[in-house]
């Protein structure tokens, strides 16, 4: 949810005719939002395919932790090399996430994982197209960016995945409740049967004790 909110702010940047912050701070906030949104999106995709604990997951966590410090160092310490390094690591992270999503398809048949994988691939394709357009036609990018729309599909796939998991959880809970009810009914039937057997045994035991008492009385009377 946080990733989608941040990316919504990235997409909505052209709508701010008058920036809500002074120019340098607004640009720095935009850089920090973008630097956080991308690894957060990738983290969700990696969690969906259960690859968040590997090398790709560690790289993504590193980018997530270092996003804001890198923006601060880039703008206030003048370390310009961080910009190229950050873009390279971000691109590597996106490509690695896309590769992990695609290689995950043959081994698993869960539709949510495949849908998220398709969304990741769409973002990569759109990003490559936008990069080529920006390289050759710099003025054509703001009005013809594809990645913003591909990332919207990414958000839709996330929403579908969450809804599908909630649906499966609800079905599993209903199944567990039905199974538990059947087990309780069977257990109650067993306890009722056992209690009835114990009552029969108590009656038989009471009758035997009564016969023994009568025999003793009869024996004492005869004596």
PDB file of N, CA, C and O in Angstrom, residues 4 17 29 32 51-52 54 57 64 68-69 72-73 76 78 81 84 99 112 119 131 145-146 155 172-173 181 223:
ATOM      1  N   UNK A   4       2.373   1.726  -3.531  1.00  0.00           N
ATOM      2  CA  UNK A   4       1.415   2.266  -4.495  1.00  0.00           C
ATOM      3  C   UNK A   4       1.128   3.744  -4.225  1.00  0.00           C
ATOM      4  O   UNK A   4       0.951   4.540  -5.150  1.00  0.00           O
ATOM      5  N   UNK A  17       1.038  22.219 -10.656  1.00  0.00           N
ATOM      6  CA  UNK A  17       1.514  23.381 -11.408  1.00  0.00           C
ATOM      7  C   UNK A  17       2.372  24.281 -10.526  1.00  0.00           C
ATOM      8  O   UNK A  17       3.349  24.874 -10.985  1.00  0.00           O
ATOM      9  N   UNK A  29      12.406  15.837  -2.571  1.00  0.00           N
ATOM     10  CA  UNK A  29      11.334  14.963  -2.096  1.00  0.00           C
ATOM     11  C   UNK A  29      10.894  14.018  -3.202  1.00  0.00           C
ATOM     12  O   UNK A  29      10.644  12.828  -2.963  1.00  0.00           O
ATOM     13  N   UNK A  32      13.433  11.254  -3.485  1.00  0.00           N
ATOM     14  CA  UNK A  32      13.317  10.292  -2.389  1.00  0.00           C
ATOM     15  C   UNK A  32      12.092   9.397  -2.571  1.00  0.00           C
ATOM     16  O   UNK A  32      12.149   8.190  -2.318  1.00  0.00           O
ATOM     17  N   UNK A  51      10.717 -15.068  -2.818  1.00  0.00           N
ATOM     18  CA  UNK A  51      12.143 -14.905  -3.098  1.00  0.00           C
ATOM     19  C   UNK A  51      12.720 -13.701  -2.360  1.00  0.00           C
ATOM     20  O   UNK A  51      13.737 -13.154  -2.779  1.00  0.00           O
ATOM     21  N   UNK A  52      12.106 -13.316  -1.263  1.00  0.00           N
ATOM     22  CA  UNK A  52      12.527 -12.107  -0.562  1.00  0.00           C
ATOM     23  C   UNK A  52      13.741 -12.336   0.330  1.00  0.00           C
ATOM     24  O   UNK A  52      14.339 -11.378   0.827  1.00  0.00           O
ATOM     25  N   UNK A  54      16.592 -14.156  -0.564  1.00  0.00           N
ATOM     26  CA  UNK A  54      17.808 -14.470  -1.299  1.00  0.00           C
ATOM     27  C   UNK A  54      18.647 -13.240  -1.568  1.00  0.00           C
ATOM     28  O   UNK A  54      18.499 -12.179  -0.943  1.00  0.00           O
ATOM     29  N   UNK A  57      16.632 -10.304  -2.767  1.00  0.00           N
ATOM     30  CA  UNK A  57      15.947  -9.674  -1.643  1.00  0.00           C
ATOM     31  C   UNK A  57      16.875  -8.801  -0.822  1.00  0.00           C
ATOM     32  O   UNK A  57      16.494  -7.708  -0.376  1.00  0.00           O
ATOM     33  N   UNK A  64      16.331  -0.122  -0.403  1.00  0.00           N
ATOM     34  CA  UNK A  64      15.237   0.458   0.373  1.00  0.00           C
ATOM     35  C   UNK A  64      15.768   1.254   1.567  1.00  0.00           C
ATOM     36  O   UNK A  64      15.294   2.356   1.863  1.00  0.00           O
ATOM     37  N   UNK A  68      16.829   7.154   0.970  1.00  0.00           N
ATOM     38  CA  UNK A  68      16.833   8.533   1.464  1.00  0.00           C
ATOM     39  C   UNK A  68      18.247   9.028   1.739  1.00  0.00           C
ATOM     40  O   UNK A  68      18.594  10.157   1.339  1.00  0.00           O
ATOM     41  N   UNK A  69      19.133   8.247   2.416  1.00  0.00           N
ATOM     42  CA  UNK A  69      20.506   8.737   2.603  1.00  0.00           C
ATOM     43  C   UNK A  69      21.218   9.066   1.304  1.00  0.00           C
ATOM     44  O   UNK A  69      21.971  10.046   1.235  1.00  0.00           O
ATOM     45  N   UNK A  72      20.054  12.420   0.089  1.00  0.00           N
ATOM     46  CA  UNK A  72      20.621  13.490   0.910  1.00  0.00           C
ATOM     47  C   UNK A  72      22.078  13.736   0.531  1.00  0.00           C
ATOM     48  O   UNK A  72      22.517  14.891   0.345  1.00  0.00           O
ATOM     49  N   UNK A  73      22.863  12.658   0.397  1.00  0.00           N
ATOM     50  CA  UNK A  73      24.275  12.816   0.031  1.00  0.00           C
ATOM     51  C   UNK A  73      24.422  13.401  -1.375  1.00  0.00           C
ATOM     52  O   UNK A  73      25.332  14.195  -1.629  1.00  0.00           O
ATOM     53  N   UNK A  76      23.369  17.287  -0.933  1.00  0.00           N
ATOM     54  CA  UNK A  76      24.037  18.161   0.033  1.00  0.00           C
ATOM     55  C   UNK A  76      25.533  17.908   0.143  1.00  0.00           C
ATOM     56  O   UNK A  76      26.273  18.784   0.572  1.00  0.00           O
ATOM     57  N   UNK A  78      27.244  16.644  -2.576  1.00  0.00           N
ATOM     58  CA  UNK A  78      27.790  16.809  -3.914  1.00  0.00           C
ATOM     59  C   UNK A  78      28.485  15.577  -4.469  1.00  0.00           C
ATOM     60  O   UNK A  78      29.368  15.702  -5.318  1.00  0.00           O
ATOM     61  N   UNK A  81      28.676  10.833  -8.169  1.00  0.00           N
ATOM     62  CA  UNK A  81      28.788   9.439  -8.598  1.00  0.00           C
ATOM     63  C   UNK A  81      27.652   8.579  -8.044  1.00  0.00           C
ATOM     64  O   UNK A  81      27.337   7.527  -8.611  1.00  0.00           O
ATOM     65  N   UNK A  84      24.630   7.904 -10.673  1.00  0.00           N
ATOM     66  CA  UNK A  84      24.806   6.821 -11.651  1.00  0.00           C
ATOM     67  C   UNK A  84      24.800   5.466 -10.964  1.00  0.00           C
ATOM     68  O   UNK A  84      24.202   4.499 -11.469  1.00  0.00           O
ATOM     69  N   UNK A  99      13.498 -11.206 -13.690  1.00  0.00           N
ATOM     70  CA  UNK A  99      14.021 -12.542 -13.989  1.00  0.00           C
ATOM     71  C   UNK A  99      13.548 -13.580 -13.000  1.00  0.00           C
ATOM     72  O   UNK A  99      13.173 -14.699 -13.384  1.00  0.00           O
ATOM     73  N   UNK A 112      -1.736 -15.878  -8.913  1.00  0.00           N
ATOM     74  CA  UNK A 112      -1.276 -14.590  -8.420  1.00  0.00           C
ATOM     75  C   UNK A 112       0.191 -14.341  -8.717  1.00  0.00           C
ATOM     76  O   UNK A 112       0.584 -13.226  -9.095  1.00  0.00           O
ATOM     77  N   UNK A 119       3.144  -8.494 -14.752  1.00  0.00           N
ATOM     78  CA  UNK A 119       3.174  -7.053 -14.491  1.00  0.00           C
ATOM     79  C   UNK A 119       4.610  -6.545 -14.403  1.00  0.00           C
ATOM     80  O   UNK A 119       4.932  -5.466 -14.914  1.00  0.00           O
ATOM     81  N   UNK A 131      13.274   4.600 -21.865  1.00  0.00           N
ATOM     82  CA  UNK A 131      14.693   4.951 -21.857  1.00  0.00           C
ATOM     83  C   UNK A 131      15.189   5.254 -23.268  1.00  0.00           C
ATOM     84  O   UNK A 131      15.932   6.223 -23.487  1.00  0.00           O
ATOM     85  N   UNK A 145       5.114   8.744 -21.760  1.00  0.00           N
ATOM     86  CA  UNK A 145       5.718   7.737 -20.901  1.00  0.00           C
ATOM     87  C   UNK A 145       4.801   6.519 -20.773  1.00  0.00           C
ATOM     88  O   UNK A 145       3.613   6.656 -20.481  1.00  0.00           O
ATOM     89  N   UNK A 146       5.365   5.360 -20.996  1.00  0.00           N
ATOM     90  CA  UNK A 146       4.601   4.115 -20.858  1.00  0.00           C
ATOM     91  C   UNK A 146       4.701   3.521 -19.453  1.00  0.00           C
ATOM     92  O   UNK A 146       3.812   2.812 -19.016  1.00  0.00           O
ATOM     93  N   UNK A 155       0.077  -2.153  -9.965  1.00  0.00           N
ATOM     94  CA  UNK A 155      -0.762  -1.960  -8.785  1.00  0.00           C
ATOM     95  C   UNK A 155      -2.031  -2.778  -8.828  1.00  0.00           C
ATOM     96  O   UNK A 155      -2.477  -3.309  -7.805  1.00  0.00           O
ATOM     97  N   UNK A 172     -10.346 -21.267   3.347  1.00  0.00           N
ATOM     98  CA  UNK A 172      -9.653 -22.180   4.255  1.00  0.00           C
ATOM     99  C   UNK A 172     -10.230 -22.110   5.662  1.00  0.00           C
ATOM    100  O   UNK A 172     -10.381 -23.139   6.343  1.00  0.00           O
ATOM    101  N   UNK A 173     -10.584 -20.893   6.108  1.00  0.00           N
ATOM    102  CA  UNK A 173     -11.175 -20.742   7.440  1.00  0.00           C
ATOM    103  C   UNK A 173     -12.535 -21.414   7.509  1.00  0.00           C
ATOM    104  O   UNK A 173     -12.860 -22.098   8.490  1.00  0.00           O
ATOM    105  N   UNK A 181     -16.405 -28.544  13.181  1.00  0.00           N
ATOM    106  CA  UNK A 181     -17.774 -28.862  13.590  1.00  0.00           C
ATOM    107  C   UNK A 181     -18.061 -30.349  13.450  1.00  0.00           C
ATOM    108  O   UNK A 181     -18.690 -30.967  14.324  1.00  0.00           O
ATOM    109  N   UNK A 223     -29.705 -68.552  58.624  1.00  0.00           N
ATOM    110  CA  UNK A 223     -28.854 -68.882  59.791  1.00  0.00           C
ATOM    111  C   UNK A 223     -29.575 -68.600  61.074  1.00  0.00           C
ATOM    112  O   UNK A 223     -29.519 -69.400  62.014  1.00  0.00           O
TER     113      UNK A 223
END
